mmCIF file of C-alpha atoms and ligand atoms in Angstrom:
data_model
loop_
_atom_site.group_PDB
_atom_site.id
_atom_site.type_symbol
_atom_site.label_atom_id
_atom_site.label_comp_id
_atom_site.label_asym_id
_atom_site.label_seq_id
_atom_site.Cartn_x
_atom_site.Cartn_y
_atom_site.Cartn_z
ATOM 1 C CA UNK N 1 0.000 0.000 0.000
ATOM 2 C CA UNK N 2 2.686 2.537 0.885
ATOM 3 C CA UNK N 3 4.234 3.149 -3.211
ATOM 4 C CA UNK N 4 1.244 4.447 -4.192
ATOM 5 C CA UNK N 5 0.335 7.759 -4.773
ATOM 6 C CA UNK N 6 -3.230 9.018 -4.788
ATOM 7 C CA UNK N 7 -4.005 12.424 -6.228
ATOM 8 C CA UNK N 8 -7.910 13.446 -5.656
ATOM 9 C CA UNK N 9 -8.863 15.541 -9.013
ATOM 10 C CA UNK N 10 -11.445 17.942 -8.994
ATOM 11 C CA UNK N 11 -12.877 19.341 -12.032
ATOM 12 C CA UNK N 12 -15.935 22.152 -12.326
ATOM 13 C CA UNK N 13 -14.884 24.245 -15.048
ATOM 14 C CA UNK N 14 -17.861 24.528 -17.166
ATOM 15 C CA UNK N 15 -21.372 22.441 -16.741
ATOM 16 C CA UNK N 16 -19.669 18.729 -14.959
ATOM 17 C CA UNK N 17 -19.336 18.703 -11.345
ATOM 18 C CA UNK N 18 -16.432 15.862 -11.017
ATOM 19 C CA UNK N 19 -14.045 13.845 -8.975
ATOM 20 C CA UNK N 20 -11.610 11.106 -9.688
ATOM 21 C CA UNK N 21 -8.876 9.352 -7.727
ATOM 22 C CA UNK N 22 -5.980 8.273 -9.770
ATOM 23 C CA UNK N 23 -2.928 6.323 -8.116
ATOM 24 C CA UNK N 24 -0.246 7.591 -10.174
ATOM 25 C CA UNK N 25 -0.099 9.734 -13.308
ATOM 26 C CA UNK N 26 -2.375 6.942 -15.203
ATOM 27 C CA UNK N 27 -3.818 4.458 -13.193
ATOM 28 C CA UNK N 28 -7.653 5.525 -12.488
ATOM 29 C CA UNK N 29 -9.399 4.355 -9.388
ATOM 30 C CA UNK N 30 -12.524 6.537 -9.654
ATOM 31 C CA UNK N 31 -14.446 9.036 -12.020
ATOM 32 C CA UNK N 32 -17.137 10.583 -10.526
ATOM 33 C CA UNK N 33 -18.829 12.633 -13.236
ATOM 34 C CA UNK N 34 -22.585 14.710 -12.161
ATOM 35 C CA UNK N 35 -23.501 16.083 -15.726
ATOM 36 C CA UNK N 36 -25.751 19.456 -15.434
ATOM 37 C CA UNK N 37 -27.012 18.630 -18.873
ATOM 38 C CA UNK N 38 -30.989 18.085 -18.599
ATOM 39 C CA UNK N 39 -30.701 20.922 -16.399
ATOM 40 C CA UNK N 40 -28.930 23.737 -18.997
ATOM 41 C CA UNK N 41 -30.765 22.043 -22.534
ATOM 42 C CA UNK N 42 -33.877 23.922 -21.343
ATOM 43 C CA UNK N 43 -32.324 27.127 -22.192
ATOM 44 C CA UNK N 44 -30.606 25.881 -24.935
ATOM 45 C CA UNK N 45 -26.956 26.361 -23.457
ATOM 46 C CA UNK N 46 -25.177 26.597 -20.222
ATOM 47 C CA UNK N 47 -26.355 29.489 -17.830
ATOM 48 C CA UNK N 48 -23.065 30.172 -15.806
ATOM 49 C CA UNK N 49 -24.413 30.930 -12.896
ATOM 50 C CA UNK N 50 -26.493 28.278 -12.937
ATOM 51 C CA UNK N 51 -23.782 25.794 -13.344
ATOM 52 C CA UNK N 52 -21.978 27.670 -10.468
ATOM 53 C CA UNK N 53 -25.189 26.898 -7.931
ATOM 54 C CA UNK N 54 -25.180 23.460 -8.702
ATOM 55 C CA UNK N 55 -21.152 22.904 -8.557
ATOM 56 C CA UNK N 56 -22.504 24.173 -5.025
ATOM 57 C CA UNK N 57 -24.470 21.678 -4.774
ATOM 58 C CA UNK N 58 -22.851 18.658 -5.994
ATOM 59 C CA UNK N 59 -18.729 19.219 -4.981
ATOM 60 C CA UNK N 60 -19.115 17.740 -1.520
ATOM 61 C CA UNK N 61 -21.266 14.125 -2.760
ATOM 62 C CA UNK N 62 -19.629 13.957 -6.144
ATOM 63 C CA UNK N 63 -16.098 13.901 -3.709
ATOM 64 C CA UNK N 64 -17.730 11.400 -1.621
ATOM 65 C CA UNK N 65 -18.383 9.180 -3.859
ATOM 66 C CA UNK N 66 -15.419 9.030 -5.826
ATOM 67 C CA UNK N 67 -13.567 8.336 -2.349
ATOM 68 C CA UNK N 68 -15.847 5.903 -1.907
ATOM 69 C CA UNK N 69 -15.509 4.389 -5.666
ATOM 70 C CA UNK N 70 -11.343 4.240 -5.378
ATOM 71 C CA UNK N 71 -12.044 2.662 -1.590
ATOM 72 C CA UNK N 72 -9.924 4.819 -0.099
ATOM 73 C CA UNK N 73 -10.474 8.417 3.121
ATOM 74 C CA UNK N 74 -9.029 11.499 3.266
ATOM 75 C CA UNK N 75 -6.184 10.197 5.163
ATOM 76 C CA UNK N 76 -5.006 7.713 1.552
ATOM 77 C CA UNK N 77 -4.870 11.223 -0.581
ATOM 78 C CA UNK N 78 -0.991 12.147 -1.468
ATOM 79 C CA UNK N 79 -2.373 15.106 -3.412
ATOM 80 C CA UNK N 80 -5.144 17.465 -4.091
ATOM 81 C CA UNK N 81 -5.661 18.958 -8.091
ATOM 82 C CA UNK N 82 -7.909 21.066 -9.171
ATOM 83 C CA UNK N 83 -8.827 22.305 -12.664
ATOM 84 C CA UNK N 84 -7.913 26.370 -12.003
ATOM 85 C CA UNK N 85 -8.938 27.682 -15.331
ATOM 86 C CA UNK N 86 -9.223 27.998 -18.444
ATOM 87 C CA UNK N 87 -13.478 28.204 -18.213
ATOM 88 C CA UNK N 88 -16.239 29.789 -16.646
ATOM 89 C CA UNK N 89 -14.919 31.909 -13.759
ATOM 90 C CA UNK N 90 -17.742 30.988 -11.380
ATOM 91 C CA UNK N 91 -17.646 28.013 -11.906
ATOM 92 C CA UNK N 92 -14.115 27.263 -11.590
ATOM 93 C CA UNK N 93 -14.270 29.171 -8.283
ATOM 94 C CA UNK N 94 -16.428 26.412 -6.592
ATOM 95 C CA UNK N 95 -13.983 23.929 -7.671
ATOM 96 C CA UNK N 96 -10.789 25.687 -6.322
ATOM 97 C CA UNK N 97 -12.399 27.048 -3.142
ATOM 98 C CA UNK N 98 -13.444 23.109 -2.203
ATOM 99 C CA UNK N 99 -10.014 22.155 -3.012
ATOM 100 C CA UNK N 100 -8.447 25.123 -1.244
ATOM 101 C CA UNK N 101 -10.625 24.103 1.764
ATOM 102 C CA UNK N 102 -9.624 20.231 1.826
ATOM 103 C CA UNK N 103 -6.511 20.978 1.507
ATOM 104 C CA UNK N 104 -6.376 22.780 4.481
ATOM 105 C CA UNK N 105 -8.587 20.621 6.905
ATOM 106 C CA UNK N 106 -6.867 17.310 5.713
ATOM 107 C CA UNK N 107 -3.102 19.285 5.505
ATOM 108 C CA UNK N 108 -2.900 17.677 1.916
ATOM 109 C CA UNK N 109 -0.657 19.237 -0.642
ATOM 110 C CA UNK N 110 -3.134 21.308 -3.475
ATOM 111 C CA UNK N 111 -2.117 21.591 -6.862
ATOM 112 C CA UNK N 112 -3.862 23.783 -10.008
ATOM 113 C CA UNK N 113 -3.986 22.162 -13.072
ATOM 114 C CA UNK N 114 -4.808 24.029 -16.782
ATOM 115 C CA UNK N 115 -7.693 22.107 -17.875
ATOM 116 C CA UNK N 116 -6.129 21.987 -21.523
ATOM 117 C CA UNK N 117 -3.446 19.829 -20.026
ATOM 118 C CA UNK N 118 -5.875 17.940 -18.759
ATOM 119 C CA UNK N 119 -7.211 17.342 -21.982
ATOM 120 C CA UNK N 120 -4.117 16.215 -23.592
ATOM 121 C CA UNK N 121 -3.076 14.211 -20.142
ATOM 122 C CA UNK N 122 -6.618 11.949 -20.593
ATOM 123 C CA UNK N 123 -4.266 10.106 -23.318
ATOM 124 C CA UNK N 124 -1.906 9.158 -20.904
ATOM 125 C CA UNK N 125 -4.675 6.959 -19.197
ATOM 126 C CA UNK N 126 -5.782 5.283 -22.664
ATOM 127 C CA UNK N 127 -2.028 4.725 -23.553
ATOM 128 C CA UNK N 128 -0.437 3.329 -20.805
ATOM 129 C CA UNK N 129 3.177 3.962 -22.556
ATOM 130 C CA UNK N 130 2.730 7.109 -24.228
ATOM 131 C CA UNK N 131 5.507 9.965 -23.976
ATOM 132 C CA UNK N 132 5.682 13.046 -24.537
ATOM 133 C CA UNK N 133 6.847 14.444 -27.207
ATOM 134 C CA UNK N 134 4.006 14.371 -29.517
ATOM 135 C CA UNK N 135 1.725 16.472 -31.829
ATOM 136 C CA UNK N 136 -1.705 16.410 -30.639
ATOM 137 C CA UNK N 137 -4.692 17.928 -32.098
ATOM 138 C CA UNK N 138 -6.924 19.580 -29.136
ATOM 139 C CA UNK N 139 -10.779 19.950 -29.893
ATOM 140 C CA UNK N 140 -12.901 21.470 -27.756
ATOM 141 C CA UNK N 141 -15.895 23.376 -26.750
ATOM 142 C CA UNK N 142 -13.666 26.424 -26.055
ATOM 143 C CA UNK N 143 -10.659 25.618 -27.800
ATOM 144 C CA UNK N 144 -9.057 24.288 -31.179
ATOM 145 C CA UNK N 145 -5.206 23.884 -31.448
ATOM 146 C CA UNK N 146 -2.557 21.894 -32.887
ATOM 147 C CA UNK N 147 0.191 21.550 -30.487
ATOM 148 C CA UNK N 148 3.745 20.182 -29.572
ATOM 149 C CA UNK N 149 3.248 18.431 -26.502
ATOM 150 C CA UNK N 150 7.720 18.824 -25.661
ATOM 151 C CA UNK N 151 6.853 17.556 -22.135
ATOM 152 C CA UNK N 152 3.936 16.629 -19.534
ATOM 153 C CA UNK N 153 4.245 19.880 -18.379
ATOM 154 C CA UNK N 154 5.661 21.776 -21.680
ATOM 155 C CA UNK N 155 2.965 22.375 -24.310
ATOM 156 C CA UNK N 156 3.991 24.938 -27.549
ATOM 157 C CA UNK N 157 0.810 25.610 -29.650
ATOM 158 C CA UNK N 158 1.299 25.395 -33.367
ATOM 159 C CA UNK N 159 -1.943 27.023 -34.630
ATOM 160 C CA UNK N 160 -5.289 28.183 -32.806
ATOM 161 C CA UNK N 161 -8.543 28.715 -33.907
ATOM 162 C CA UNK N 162 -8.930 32.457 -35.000
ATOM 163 C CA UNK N 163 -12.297 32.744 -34.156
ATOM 164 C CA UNK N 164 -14.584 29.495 -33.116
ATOM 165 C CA UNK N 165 -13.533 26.903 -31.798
ATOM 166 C CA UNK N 166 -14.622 23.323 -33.600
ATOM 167 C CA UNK N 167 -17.079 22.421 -30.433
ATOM 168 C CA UNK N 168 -18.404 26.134 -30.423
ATOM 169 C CA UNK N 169 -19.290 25.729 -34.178
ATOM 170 C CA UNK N 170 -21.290 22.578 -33.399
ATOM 171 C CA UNK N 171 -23.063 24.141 -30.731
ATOM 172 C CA UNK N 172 -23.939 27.151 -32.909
ATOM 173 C CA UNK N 173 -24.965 24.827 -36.019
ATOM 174 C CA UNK N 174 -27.087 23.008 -33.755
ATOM 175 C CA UNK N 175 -29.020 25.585 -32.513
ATOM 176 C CA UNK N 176 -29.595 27.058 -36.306
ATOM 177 C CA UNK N 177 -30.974 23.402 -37.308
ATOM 178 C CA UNK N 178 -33.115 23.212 -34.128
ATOM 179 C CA UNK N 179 -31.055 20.487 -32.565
ATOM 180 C CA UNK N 180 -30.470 22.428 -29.007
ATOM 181 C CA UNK N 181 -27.993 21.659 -27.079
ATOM 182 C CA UNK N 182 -25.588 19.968 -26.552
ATOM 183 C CA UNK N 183 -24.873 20.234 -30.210
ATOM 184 C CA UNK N 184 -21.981 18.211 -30.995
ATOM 185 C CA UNK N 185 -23.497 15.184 -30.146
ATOM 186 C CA UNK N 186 -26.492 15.676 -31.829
ATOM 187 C CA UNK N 187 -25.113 16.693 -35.086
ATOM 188 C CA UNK N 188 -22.938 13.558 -34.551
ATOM 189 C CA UNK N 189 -26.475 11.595 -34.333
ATOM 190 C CA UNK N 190 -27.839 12.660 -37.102
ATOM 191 C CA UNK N 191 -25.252 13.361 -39.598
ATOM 192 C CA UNK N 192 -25.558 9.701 -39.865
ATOM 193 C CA UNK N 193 -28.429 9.659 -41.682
ATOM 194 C CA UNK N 194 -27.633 12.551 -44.146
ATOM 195 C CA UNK N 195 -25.904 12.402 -47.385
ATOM 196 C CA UNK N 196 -22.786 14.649 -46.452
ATOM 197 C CA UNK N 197 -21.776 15.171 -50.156
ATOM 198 C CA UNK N 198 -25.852 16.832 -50.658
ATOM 199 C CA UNK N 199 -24.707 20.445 -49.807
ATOM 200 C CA UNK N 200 -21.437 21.682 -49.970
ATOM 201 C CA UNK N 201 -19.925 24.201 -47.411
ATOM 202 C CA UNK N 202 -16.564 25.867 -48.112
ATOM 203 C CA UNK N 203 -13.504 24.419 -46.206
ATOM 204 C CA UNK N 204 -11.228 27.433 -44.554
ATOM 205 C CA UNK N 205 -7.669 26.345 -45.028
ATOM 206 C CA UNK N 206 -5.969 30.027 -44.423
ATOM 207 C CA UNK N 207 -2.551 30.601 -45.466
ATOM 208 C CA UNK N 208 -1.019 27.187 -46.877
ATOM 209 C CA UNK N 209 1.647 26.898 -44.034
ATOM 210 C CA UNK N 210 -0.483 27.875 -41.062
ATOM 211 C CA UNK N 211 -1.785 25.538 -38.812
ATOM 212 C CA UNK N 212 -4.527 28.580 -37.387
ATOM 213 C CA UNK N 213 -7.879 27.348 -38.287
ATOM 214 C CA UNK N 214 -11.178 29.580 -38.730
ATOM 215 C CA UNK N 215 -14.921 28.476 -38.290
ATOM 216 C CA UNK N 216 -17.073 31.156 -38.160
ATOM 217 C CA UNK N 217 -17.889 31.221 -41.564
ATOM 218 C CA UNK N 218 -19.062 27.838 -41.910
ATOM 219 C CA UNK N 219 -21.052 29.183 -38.963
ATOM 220 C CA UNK N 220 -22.825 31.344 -41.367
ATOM 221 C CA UNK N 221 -22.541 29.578 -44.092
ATOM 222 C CA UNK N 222 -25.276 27.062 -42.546
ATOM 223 C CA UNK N 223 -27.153 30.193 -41.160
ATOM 224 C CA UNK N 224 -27.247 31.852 -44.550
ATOM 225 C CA UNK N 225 -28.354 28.193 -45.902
ATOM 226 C CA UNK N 226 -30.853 27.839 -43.830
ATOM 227 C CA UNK N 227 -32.159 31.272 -44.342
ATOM 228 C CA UNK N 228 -32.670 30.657 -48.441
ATOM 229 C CA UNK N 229 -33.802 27.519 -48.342
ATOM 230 C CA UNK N 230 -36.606 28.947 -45.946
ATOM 231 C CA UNK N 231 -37.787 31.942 -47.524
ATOM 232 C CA UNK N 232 -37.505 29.970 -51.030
ATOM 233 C CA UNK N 233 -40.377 27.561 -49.083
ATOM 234 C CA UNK N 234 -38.427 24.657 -49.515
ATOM 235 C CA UNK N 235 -37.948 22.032 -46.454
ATOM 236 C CA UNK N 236 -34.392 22.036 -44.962
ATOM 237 C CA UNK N 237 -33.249 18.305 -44.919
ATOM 238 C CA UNK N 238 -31.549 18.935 -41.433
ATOM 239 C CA UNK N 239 -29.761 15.206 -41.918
ATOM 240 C CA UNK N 240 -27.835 16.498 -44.781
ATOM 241 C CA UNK N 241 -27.483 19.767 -43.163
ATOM 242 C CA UNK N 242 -25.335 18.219 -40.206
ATOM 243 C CA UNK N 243 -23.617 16.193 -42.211
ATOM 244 C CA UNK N 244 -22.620 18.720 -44.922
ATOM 245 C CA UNK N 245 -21.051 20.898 -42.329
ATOM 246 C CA UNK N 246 -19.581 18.016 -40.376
ATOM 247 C CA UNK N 247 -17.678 16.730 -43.461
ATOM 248 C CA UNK N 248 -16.499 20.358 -44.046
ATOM 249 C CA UNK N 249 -14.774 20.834 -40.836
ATOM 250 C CA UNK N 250 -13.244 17.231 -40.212
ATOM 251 C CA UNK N 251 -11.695 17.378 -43.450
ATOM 252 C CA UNK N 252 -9.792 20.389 -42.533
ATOM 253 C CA UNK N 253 -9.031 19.276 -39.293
ATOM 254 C CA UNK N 254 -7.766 15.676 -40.196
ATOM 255 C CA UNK N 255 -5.942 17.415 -43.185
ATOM 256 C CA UNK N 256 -3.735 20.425 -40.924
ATOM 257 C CA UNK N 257 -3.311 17.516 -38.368
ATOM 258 C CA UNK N 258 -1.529 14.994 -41.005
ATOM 259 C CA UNK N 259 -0.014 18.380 -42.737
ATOM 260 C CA UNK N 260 1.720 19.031 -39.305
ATOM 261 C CA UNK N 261 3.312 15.313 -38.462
ATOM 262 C CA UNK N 262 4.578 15.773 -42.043
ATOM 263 C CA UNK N 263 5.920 18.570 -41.650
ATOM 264 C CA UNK N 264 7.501 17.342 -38.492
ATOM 265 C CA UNK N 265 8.926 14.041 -39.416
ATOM 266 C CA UNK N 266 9.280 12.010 -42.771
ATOM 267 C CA UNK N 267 7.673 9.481 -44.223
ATOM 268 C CA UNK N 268 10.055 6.469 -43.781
ATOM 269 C CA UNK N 269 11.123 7.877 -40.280
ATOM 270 C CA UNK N 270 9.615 5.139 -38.140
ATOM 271 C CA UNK N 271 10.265 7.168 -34.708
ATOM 272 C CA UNK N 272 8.278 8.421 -32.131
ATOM 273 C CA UNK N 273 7.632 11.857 -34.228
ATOM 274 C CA UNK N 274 5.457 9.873 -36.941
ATOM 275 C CA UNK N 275 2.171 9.730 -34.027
ATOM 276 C CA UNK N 276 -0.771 12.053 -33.687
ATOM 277 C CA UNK N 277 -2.628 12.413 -30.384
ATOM 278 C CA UNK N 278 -6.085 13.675 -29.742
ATOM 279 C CA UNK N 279 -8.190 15.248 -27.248
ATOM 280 C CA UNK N 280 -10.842 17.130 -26.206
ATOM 281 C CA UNK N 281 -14.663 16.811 -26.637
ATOM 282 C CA UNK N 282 -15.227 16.587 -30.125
ATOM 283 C CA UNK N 283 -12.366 13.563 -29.937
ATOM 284 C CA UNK N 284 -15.401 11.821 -29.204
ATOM 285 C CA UNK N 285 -17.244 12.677 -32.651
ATOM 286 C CA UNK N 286 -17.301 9.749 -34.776
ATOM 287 C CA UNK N 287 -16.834 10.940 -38.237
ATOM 288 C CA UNK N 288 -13.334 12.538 -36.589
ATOM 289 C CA UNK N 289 -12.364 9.259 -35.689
ATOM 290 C CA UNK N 290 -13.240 7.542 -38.522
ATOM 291 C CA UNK N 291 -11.737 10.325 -40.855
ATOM 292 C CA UNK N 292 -8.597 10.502 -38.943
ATOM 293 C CA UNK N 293 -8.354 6.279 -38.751
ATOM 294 C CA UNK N 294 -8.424 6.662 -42.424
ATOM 295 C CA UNK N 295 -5.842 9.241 -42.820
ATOM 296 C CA UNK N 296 -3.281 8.151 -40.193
ATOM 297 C CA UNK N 297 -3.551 4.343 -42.008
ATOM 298 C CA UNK N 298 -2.724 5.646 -45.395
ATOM 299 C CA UNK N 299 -0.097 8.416 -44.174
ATOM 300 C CA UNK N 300 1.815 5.439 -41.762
ATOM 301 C CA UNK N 301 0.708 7.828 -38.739
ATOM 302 C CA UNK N 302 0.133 6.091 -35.472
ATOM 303 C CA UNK N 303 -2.675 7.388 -34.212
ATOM 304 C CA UNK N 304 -4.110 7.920 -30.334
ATOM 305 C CA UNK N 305 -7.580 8.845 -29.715
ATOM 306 C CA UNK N 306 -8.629 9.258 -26.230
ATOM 307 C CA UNK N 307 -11.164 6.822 -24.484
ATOM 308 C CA UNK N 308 -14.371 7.832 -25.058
ATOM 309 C CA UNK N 309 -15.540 8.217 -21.787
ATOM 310 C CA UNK N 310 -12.016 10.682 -21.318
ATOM 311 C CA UNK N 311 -12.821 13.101 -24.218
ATOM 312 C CA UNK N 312 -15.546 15.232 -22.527
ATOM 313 C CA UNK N 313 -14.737 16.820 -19.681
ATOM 314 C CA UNK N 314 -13.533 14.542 -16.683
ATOM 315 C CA UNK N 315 -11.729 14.393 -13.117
ATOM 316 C CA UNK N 316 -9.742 12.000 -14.340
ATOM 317 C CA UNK N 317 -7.625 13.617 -16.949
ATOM 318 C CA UNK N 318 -7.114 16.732 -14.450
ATOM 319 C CA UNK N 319 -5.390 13.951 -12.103
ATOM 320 C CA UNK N 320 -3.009 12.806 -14.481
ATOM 321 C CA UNK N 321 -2.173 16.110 -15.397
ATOM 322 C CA UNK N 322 -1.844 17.195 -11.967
ATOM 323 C CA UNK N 323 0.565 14.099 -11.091
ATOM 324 C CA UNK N 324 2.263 15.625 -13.393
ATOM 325 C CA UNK N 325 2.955 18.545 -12.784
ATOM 326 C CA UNK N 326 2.847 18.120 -8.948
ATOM 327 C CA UNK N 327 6.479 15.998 -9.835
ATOM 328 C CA UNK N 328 8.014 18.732 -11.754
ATOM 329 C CA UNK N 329 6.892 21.980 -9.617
ATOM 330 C CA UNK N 330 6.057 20.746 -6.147
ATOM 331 C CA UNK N 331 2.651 22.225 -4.814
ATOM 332 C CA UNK N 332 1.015 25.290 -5.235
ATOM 333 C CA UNK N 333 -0.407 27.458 -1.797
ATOM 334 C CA UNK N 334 -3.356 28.414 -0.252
ATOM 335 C CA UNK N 335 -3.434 31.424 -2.842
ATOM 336 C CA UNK N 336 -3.956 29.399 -5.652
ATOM 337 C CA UNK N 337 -6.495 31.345 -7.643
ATOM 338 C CA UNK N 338 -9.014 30.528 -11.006
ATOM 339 C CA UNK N 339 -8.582 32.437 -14.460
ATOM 340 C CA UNK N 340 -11.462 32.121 -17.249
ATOM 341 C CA UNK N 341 -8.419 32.748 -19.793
ATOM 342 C CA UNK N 342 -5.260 30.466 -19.241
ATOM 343 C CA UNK N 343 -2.919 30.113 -21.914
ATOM 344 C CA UNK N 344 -1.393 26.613 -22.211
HETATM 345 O O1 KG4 C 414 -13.806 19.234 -23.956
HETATM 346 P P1 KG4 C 414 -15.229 19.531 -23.653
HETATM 347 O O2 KG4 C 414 -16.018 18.529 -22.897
HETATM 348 O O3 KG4 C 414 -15.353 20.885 -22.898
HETATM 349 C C1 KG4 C 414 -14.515 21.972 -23.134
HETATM 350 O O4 KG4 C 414 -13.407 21.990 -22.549
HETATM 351 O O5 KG4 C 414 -14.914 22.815 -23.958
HETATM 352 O O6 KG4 C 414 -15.895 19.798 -25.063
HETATM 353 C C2 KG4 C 414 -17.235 20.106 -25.184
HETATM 354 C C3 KG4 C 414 -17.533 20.265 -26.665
HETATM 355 C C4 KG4 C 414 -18.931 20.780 -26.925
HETATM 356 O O7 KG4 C 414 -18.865 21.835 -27.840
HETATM 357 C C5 KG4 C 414 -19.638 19.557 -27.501
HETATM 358 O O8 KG4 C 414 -20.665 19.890 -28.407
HETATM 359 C C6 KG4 C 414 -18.501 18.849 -28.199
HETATM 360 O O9 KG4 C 414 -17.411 19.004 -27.338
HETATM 361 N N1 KG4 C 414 -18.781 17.430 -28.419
HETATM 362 C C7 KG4 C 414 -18.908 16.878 -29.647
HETATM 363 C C8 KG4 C 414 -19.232 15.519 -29.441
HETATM 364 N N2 KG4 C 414 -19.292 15.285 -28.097
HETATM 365 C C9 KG4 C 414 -18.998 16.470 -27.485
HETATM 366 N N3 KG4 C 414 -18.788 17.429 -30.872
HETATM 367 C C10 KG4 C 414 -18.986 16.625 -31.920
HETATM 368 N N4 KG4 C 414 -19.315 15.320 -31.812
HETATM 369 C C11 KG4 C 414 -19.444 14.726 -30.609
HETATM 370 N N5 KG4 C 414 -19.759 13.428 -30.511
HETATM 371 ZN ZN1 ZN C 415 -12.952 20.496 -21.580
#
C-alpha cells in the first residue's frame, strides 16, 4: 500500500461537477462525473451561474463518492488537483475554493492544473506507454489547437482557432438546425443519416503553411443556408445539413493535423515523431475518428484517440495532469487562484 500515490482531481470548469482518484499519473481508481445537462438544454446552453449553484451543490457528494468508488479516506490522498482555469470563472471558483478548503482541513498538498493539459493528459490513461513528445490535435468546446506536446508539463501551440472553436461551431450549427444543445453530439447523431456530399460548405484552409484554423464562416454559411432555403419555401433536410457541415470541418481538421506530423517528421522515419494524439470533446465525434483512422492508415501515422468516456470533460484527466505537474513543480499554496483565460 505505501508506493502508491493518490491524487484526488477535482474538475468544475464549465457544466460537470467531477471527482476522480488516480494512483499515479495513469492508473484511475474513480471518475465521478454529475452532468448538469438536462438541467442547462432547457435554455438551450449553459447558464453560468447556474452551473456555479449546482457545482454548489454537488462538490461535496460527487467527492464522496469518488472516495468511496477508489475505496480509499481522506487520510489515503498524497495530493489534491484542481482544474484552475481555463473556463467559466464561477464556476471554476467552486472547484478551487473546495479544493483550497480540503486541503487545508486534511493538511494535503493542493495543486492547479490548466484544464487543456488535462485534456491532452486523458491520453496518458488510454495509452499506458505514451511519452511526450508528440503532436496532438486539441478539440474542444472552447478551444481548437494543434500543439507540440515537448513535455507533460511543456505544451507549444502550433496554430489556434482564429475565431470558433470546432465544439463552439457545433453548438452554434445546432441551434440554427433546431437540434439544441448539446450540439456536438447531436449533429454527430444525425449526420448519420444525411448524405454529407448533398450540400457543400466551403472548407477554410488560411494561409497554406499555417496551422490557425477559422470556423465562423461555416457558422454562417449554414445560417445563410438555412435562411434561403426557408424563404424559397423549400424544407431544410436537417440530416444532410449536419452532415454537410460536419464533413467540411473534419476534413480540414484531419488534413492540418496529417499536414503538421509531415511537416515534423518524414515518411520512412519510423520514430516516435510519426504519431498524432487527440483530445478534447469533439475527440469523441465519430466521423473525426473515422476520418482521422483513415488518414493516419494511409499516411503510416500512429494514431491515439482518447477513451471515449475521457474526451468530454472529466476528473480524471485533471489527475493525471496534476501528477504531473505536482512531480516537476512541487505544490502550489493556499493562494492558488481561477482564471477564465489560461494560456497553455
Ligand atoms: O472538452 P469539452 O467537454 O469541454 C470543453 O473543454 O470545452 O468539449 C465540449 C464540446 C462541446 O462543444 C460539444 O458539443 C462537443 O465538445 N462534443 C462533440 C461531441 N461530443 C462532445 N462534438 C462533436 N461530436 C461529438 N460526438
Ligand atoms: Zn474540456
Amino acid at each position: 500500500m505505501n508506493d502508491r500515490f493518490l491524487t484526488l482531481a477535482i474538475e468544475s470548469s464549465c457544466d460537470e461537477t467531477a471527482a476522480a482518484v488516480l494512483d499515479g499519473g495513469r492508473q484511475v481508481l474513480s471518475n465521478v462525473i454529475s452532468s448538469q445537462i438536462a438541467i442547462h438544454e432547457a435554455y438551450g446552453g449553459v447558464v453560468p451561474e447556474i452551473a456555479s449553484r449546482k457545482h454548489l451543490e454537488n462538490m461535496n457528494p460527487v467527492v464522496q463518492c469518488a472516495l468511496d468508488e477508489a475505496g480509499v479516506t481522506w487520510k489515503d490522498i498524497d495530493l489534491i488537483g484542481v482544474t484552475h482555469g481555463p473556463g467559466l470563472i464561477g464556476a471554476l471558483v467552486i472547484g478551487v475554493a473546495a479544493a483550497k478548503g480540503y486541503s487545508l482541513a486534511g493538511n494535503i498538498p493542493l495543486i492547479g492544473v490548466n484544464h487543456m493539459y488535462g485534456h491532452v493528459s486523458s491520453n496518458f490513461i488510454t495509452y499506458p506507454d505514451l511519452e511526450p513528445p508528440f503532436l496532438c490535435l486539441v478539440v474542444s468546446g472552447g478551444h481548437t489547437n494543434i500543439v507540440e506536446v515537448e513535455g507533460y508539463t511543456k505544451i507549444k501551440v502550433l496554430g489556434s482557432t482564429r475565431d470558433d472553436a470546432v465544439g463552439e461551431a457545433y453548438d452554434k450549427v445546432a441551434r440554427v438546425i433546431g437540434l439544441g444543445y448539446p450540439g456536438g453530439p447531436k449533429i454527430d447523431k444525425l449526420a448519420k443519416e444525411g448524405n454529407p456530399e448533398a450540400i457543400h460548405f466551403k472548407r477554410v484552409y488560411l494561409e497554406k503553411e499555417s496551422f490557425d484554423f477559422s470556423f465562423s464562416g461555416i457558422k454562417t454559411a449554414v445560417l445563410n443556408y438555412v435562411n434561403s432555403e426557408r424563404q424559397a419555401g423549400r424544407e431544410i433536410k436537417t440530416a444532410d445539413v449536419a452532415a454537410g457541415f460536419q464533413e467540411a470541418v473534419v476534413e480540414v481538421l484531419v488534413t492540418k493535423s496529417v499536414e503538421a506530423v509531415n511537416r515534423y517528421s518524414s515518411k520512412d522515419d519510423n520514430s516516435f515523431n510519426r504519431r498524432l494524439v487527440v483530445a478534447g470533446g469533439v475527440a469523441a465525434n465519430s466521423r473525426l475518428r473515422e476520418a482521422l483512422v483513415e488518414a493516419c492508415d494511409r499516411e503510416k501515422i500512429k494514431l491515439y484517440l482518447p477513451e471515449m468516456g475521457l474526451c468530454t470533460d472529466n476528473a480524471a484527466m485533471i489527475g493525471s495532469a496534476a501528477y504531473y505537474k505536482y512531480k516537476e513543480y512541487g505544490p502550489d499554496d493556499l493562494s492558488l487562484d481561477a482564471y477564465a483565460d489560461l494560456s497553455f
